[in-house]
PDB file of C-alpha atoms in Angstrom:
ATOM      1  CA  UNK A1314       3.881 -16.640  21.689  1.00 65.00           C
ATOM      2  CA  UNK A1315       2.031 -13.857  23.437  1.00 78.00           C
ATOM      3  CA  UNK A1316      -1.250 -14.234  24.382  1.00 78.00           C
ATOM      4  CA  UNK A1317      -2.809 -11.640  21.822  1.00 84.00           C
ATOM      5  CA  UNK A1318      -1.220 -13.312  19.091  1.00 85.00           C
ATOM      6  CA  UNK A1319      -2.365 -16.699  20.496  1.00 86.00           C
ATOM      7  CA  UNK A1320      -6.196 -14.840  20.204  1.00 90.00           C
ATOM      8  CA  UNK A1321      -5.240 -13.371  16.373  1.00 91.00           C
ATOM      9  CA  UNK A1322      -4.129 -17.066  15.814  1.00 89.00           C
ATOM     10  CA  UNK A1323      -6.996 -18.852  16.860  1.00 90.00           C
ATOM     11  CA  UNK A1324     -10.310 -16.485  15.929  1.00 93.00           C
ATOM     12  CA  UNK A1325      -8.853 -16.696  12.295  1.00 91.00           C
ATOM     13  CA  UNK A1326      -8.876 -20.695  13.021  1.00 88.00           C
ATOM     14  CA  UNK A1327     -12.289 -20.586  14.087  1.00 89.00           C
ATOM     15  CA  UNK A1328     -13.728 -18.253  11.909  1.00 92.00           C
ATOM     16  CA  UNK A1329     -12.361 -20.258   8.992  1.00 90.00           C
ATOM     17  CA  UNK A1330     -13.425 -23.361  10.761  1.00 86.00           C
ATOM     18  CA  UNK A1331     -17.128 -21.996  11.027  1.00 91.00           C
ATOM     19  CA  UNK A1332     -16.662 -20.185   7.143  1.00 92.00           C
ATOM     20  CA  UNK A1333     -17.478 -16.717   8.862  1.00 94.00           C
ATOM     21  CA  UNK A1334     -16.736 -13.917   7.146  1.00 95.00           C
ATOM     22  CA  UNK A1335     -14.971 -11.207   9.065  1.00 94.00           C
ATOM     23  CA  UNK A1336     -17.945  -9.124   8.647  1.00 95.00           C
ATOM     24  CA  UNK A1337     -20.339 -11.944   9.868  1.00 96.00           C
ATOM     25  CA  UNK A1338     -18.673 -12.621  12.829  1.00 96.00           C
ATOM     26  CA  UNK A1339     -18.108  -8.753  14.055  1.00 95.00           C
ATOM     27  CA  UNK A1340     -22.107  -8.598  13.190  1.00 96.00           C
ATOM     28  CA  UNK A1341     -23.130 -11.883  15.334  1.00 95.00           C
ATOM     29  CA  UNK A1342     -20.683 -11.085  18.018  1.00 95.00           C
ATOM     30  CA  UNK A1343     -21.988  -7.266  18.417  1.00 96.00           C
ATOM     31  CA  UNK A1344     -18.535  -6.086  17.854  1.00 95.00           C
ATOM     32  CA  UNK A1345     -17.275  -3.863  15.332  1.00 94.00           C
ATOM     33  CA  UNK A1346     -15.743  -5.089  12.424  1.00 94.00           C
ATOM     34  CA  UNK A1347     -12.392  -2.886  12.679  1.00 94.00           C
ATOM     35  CA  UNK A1348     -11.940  -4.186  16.377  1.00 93.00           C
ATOM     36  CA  UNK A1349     -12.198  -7.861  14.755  1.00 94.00           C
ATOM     37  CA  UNK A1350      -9.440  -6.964  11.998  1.00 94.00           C
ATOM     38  CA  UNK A1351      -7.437  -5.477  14.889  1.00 94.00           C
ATOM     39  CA  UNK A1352      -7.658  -8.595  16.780  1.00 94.00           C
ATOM     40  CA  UNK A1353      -6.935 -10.826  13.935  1.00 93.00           C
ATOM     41  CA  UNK A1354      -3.766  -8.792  12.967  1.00 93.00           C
ATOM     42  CA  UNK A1355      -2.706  -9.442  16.295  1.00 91.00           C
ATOM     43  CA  UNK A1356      -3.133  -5.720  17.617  1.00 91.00           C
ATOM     44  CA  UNK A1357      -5.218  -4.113  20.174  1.00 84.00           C
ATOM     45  CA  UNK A1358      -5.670  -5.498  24.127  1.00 85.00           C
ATOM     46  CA  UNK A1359      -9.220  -7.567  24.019  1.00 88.00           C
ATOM     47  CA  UNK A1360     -11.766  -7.545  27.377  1.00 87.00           C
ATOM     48  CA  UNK A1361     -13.199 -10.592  28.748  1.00 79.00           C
ATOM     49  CA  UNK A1362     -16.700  -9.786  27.405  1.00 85.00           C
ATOM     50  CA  UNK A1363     -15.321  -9.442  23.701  1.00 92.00           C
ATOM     51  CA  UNK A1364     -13.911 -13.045  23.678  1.00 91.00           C
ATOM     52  CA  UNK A1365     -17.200 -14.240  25.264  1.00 86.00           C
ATOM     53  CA  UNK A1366     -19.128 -12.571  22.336  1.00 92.00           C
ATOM     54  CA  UNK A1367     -16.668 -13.498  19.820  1.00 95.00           C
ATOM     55  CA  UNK A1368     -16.585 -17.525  21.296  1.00 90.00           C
ATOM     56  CA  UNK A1369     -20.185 -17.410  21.361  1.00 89.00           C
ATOM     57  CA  UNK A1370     -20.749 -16.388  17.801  1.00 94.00           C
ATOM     58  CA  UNK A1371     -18.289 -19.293  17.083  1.00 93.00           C
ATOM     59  CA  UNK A1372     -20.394 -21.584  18.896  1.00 87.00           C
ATOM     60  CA  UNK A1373     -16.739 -22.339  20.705  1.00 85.00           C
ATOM     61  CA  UNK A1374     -15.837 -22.797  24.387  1.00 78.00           C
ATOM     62  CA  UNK A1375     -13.527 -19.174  25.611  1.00 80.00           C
ATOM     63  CA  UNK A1376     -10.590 -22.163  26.096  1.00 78.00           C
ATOM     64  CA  UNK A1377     -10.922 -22.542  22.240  1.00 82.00           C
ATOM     65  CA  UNK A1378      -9.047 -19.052  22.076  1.00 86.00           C
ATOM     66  CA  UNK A1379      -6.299 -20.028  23.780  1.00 79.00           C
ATOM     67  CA  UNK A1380      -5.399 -23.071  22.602  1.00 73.00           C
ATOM     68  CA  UNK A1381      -1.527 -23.862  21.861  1.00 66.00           C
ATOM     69  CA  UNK A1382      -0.024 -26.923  20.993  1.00 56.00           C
ATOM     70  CA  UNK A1383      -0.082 -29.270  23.979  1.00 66.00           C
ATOM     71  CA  UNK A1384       3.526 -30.123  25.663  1.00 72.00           C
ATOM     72  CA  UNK A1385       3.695 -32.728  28.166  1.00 76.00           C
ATOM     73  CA  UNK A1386       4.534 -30.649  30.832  1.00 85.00           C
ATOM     74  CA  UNK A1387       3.094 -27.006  31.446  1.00 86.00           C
ATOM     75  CA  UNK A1388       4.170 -24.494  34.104  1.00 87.00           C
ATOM     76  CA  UNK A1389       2.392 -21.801  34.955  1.00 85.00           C
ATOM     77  CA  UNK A1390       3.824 -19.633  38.375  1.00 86.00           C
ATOM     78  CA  UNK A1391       1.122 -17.369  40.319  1.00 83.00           C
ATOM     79  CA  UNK A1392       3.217 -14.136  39.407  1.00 81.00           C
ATOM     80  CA  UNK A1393       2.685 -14.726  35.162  1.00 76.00           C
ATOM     81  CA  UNK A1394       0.191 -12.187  34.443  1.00 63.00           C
ATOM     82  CA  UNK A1395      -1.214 -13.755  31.374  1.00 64.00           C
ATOM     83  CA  UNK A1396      -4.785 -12.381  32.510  1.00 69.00           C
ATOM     84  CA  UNK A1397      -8.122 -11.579  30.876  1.00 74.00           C
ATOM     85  CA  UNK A1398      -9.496  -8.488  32.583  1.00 72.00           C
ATOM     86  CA  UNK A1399     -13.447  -7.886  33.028  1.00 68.00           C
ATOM     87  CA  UNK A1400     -14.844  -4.319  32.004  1.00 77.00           C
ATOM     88  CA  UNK A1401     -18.010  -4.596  34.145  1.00 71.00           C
ATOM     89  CA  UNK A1402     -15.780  -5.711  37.283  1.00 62.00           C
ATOM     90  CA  UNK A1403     -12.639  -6.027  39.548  1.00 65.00           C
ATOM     91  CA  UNK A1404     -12.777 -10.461  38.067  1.00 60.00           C
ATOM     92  CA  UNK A1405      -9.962 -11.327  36.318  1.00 66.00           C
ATOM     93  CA  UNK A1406      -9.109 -14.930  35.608  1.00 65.00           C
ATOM     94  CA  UNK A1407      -6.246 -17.011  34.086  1.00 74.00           C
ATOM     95  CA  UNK A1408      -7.250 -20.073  31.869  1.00 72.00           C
ATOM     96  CA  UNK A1409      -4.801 -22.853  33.177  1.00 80.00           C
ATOM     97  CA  UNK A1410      -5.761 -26.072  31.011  1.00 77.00           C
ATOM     98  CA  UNK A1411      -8.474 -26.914  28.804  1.00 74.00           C
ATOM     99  CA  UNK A1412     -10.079 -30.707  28.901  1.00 73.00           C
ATOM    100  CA  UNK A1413      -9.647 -32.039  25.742  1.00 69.00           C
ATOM    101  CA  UNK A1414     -12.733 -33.815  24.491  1.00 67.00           C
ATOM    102  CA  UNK A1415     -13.289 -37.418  25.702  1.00 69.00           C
ATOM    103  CA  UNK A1416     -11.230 -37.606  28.670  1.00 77.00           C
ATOM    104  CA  UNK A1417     -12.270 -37.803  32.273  1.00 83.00           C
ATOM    105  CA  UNK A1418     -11.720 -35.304  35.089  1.00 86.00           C
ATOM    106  CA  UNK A1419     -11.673 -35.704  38.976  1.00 83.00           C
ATOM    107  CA  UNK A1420     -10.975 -32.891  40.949  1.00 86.00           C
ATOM    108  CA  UNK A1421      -9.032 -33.350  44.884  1.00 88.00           C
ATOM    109  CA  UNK A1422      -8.512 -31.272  47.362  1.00 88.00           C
ATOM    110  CA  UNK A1423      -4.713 -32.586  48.714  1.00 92.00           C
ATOM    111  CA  UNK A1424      -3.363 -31.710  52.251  1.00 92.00           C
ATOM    112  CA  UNK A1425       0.498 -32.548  52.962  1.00 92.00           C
ATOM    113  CA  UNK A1426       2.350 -32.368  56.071  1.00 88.00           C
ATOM    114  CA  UNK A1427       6.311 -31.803  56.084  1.00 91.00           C
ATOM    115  CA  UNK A1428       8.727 -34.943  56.501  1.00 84.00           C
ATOM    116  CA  UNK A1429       6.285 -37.203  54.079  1.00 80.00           C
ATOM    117  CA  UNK A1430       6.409 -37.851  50.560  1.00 87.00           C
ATOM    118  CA  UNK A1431       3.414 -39.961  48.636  1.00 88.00           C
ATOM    119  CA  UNK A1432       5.397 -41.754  46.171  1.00 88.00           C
ATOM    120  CA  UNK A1433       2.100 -42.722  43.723  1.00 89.00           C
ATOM    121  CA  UNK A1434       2.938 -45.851  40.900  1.00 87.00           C
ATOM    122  CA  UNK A1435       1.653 -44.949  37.042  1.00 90.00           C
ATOM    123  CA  UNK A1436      -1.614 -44.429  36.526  1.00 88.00           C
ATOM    124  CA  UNK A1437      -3.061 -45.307  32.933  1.00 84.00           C
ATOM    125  CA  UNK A1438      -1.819 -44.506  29.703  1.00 88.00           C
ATOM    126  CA  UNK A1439      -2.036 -40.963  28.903  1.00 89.00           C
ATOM    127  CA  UNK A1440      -3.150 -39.938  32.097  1.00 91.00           C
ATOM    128  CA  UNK A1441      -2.452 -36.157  33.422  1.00 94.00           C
ATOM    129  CA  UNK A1442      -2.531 -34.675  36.361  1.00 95.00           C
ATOM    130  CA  UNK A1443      -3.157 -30.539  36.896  1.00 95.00           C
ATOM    131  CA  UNK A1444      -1.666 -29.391  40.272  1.00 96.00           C
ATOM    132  CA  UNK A1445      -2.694 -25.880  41.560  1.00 96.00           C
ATOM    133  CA  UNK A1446      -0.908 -25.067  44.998  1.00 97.00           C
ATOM    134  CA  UNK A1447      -3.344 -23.067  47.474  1.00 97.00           C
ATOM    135  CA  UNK A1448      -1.107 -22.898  50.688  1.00 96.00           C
ATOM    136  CA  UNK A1449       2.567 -23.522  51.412  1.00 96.00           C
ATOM    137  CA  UNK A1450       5.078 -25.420  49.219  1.00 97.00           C
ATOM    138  CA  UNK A1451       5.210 -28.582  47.756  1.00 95.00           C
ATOM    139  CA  UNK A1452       7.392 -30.678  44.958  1.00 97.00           C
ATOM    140  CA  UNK A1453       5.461 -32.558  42.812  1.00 97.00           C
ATOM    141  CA  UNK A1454       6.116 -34.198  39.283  1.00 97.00           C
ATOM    142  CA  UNK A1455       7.319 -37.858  38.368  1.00 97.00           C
ATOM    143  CA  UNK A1456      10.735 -38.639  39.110  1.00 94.00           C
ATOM    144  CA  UNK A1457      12.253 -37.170  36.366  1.00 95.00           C
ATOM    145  CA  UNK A1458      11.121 -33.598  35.738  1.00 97.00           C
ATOM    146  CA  UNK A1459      10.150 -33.023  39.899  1.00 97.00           C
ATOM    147  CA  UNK A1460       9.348 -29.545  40.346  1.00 98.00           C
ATOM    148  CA  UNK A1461       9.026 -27.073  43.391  1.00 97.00           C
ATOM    149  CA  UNK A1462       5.869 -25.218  43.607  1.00 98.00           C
ATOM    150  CA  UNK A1463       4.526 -22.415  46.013  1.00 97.00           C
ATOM    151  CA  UNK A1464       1.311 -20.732  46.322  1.00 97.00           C
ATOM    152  CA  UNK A1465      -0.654 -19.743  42.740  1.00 95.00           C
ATOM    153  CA  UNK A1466       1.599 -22.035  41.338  1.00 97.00           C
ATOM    154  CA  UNK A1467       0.249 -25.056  38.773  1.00 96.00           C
ATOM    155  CA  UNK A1468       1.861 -27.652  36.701  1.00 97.00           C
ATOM    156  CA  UNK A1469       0.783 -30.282  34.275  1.00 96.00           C
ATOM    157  CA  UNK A1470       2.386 -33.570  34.102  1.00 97.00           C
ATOM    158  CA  UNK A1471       2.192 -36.995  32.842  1.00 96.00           C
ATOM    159  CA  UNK A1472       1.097 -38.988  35.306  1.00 94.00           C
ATOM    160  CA  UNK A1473       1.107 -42.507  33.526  1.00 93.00           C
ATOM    161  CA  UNK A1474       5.236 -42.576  35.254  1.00 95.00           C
ATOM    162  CA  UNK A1475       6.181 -42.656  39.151  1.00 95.00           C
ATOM    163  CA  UNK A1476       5.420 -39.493  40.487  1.00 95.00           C
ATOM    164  CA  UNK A1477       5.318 -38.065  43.930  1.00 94.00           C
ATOM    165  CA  UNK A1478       3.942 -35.022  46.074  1.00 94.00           C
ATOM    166  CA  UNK A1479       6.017 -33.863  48.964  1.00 94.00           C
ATOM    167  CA  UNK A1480       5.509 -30.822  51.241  1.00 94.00           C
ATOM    168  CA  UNK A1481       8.545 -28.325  51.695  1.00 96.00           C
ATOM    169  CA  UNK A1482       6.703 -26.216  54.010  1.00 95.00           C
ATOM    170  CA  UNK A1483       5.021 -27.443  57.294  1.00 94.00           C
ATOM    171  CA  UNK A1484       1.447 -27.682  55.985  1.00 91.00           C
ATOM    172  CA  UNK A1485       1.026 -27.106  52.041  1.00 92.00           C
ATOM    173  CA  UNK A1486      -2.734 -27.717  50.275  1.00 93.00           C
ATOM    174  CA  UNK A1487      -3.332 -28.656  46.883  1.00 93.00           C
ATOM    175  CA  UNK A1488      -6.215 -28.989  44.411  1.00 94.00           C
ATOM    176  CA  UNK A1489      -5.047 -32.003  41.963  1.00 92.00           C
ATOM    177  CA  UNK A1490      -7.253 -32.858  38.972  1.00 93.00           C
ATOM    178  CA  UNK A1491      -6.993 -36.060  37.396  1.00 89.00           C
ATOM    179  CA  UNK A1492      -6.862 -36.150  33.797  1.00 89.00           C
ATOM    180  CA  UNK A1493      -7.950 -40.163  32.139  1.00 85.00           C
ATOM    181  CA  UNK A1494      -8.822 -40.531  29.010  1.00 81.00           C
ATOM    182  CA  UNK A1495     -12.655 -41.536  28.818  1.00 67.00           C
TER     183      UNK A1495
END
């Protein structure tokens, strides 16, 4: 699914969730109500500050336009340019998970050295883990689906299995967010 019909998908969800009309929404978001159709139909390329307007007449987080069914595991490499642009700046920004209500996060920075792996035992039930590589290489993953990572890259994972980090480059840093449910 691209990401514009992910955004068609999910303002129709919300506005139908809220019982907005088309025209009430364009009017409370400050947008026009032929760019909304656009967007709904799945056409046209939306800028950062549209979705903000649009969310915020929803009374929605941004994430809420993004959201697919959740898999277990989620990939996302640094060179996947699924990006919402800014047309006031340079910023543009990826959204790489959403917390789903209820849950607990807790964010670590995570410095590995070559020639060591941490092999961690399950955490609780239905526990996640987010890892976003800043420097080097790493694998990382439970045993099963172990996957090799360089910089920009992140993956979701179950974390409620073995799993283990390991550099594969002489210094690697990552930021790891712990995902528990509340």
């Amino acid at each position: 699914m691209t990401p514009v019909s992910l955004i068609a998908q999910a303002i129709q969800r919300e506005r139908t969730r809220a019982r907005m009309s088309l025209s009430a929404l364009a009017c409370q978001a400050g947008v026009a109500k032929s760019t909304l159709s656009q967007l709904e139909g799945g056409q046209g390329n939306p800028s950062l500050e549209t979705l903000w307007a649009i969310a915020s007449a929803l009374n929605i987080p941004l994430s809420f336009l993004f959201e697919t069914p959740k898999s277990d595991f989620t990939i996302i490499r640094a060179d996947e340019k699924d990006q919402l642009s800014s047309d006031l700046s340079t910023l543009s920004s990826t959204l790489l998970a959403d917390c789903p209500v209820s849950c607990r996060r807790d964010l670590y920075r995570v410095y590995l050295e070559n020639g060591s792996v941490r092999e961690a035992e399950p955490h609780t039930q239905s526990t996640v883990e987010h890892a976003f590589v800043c420097r080097g290489q790493v694998r990382v993953g439970p045993e099963d689906n172990l996957q090799e990572l360089s910089e920009g890259d992140y993956y979701r994972y179950p974390a409620d299995s073995k799993h283990s980090y390991e550099a594969l480059s002489d210094k690697a840093m990552l930021i790891l967010i712990m995902e528990s449910p509340g």
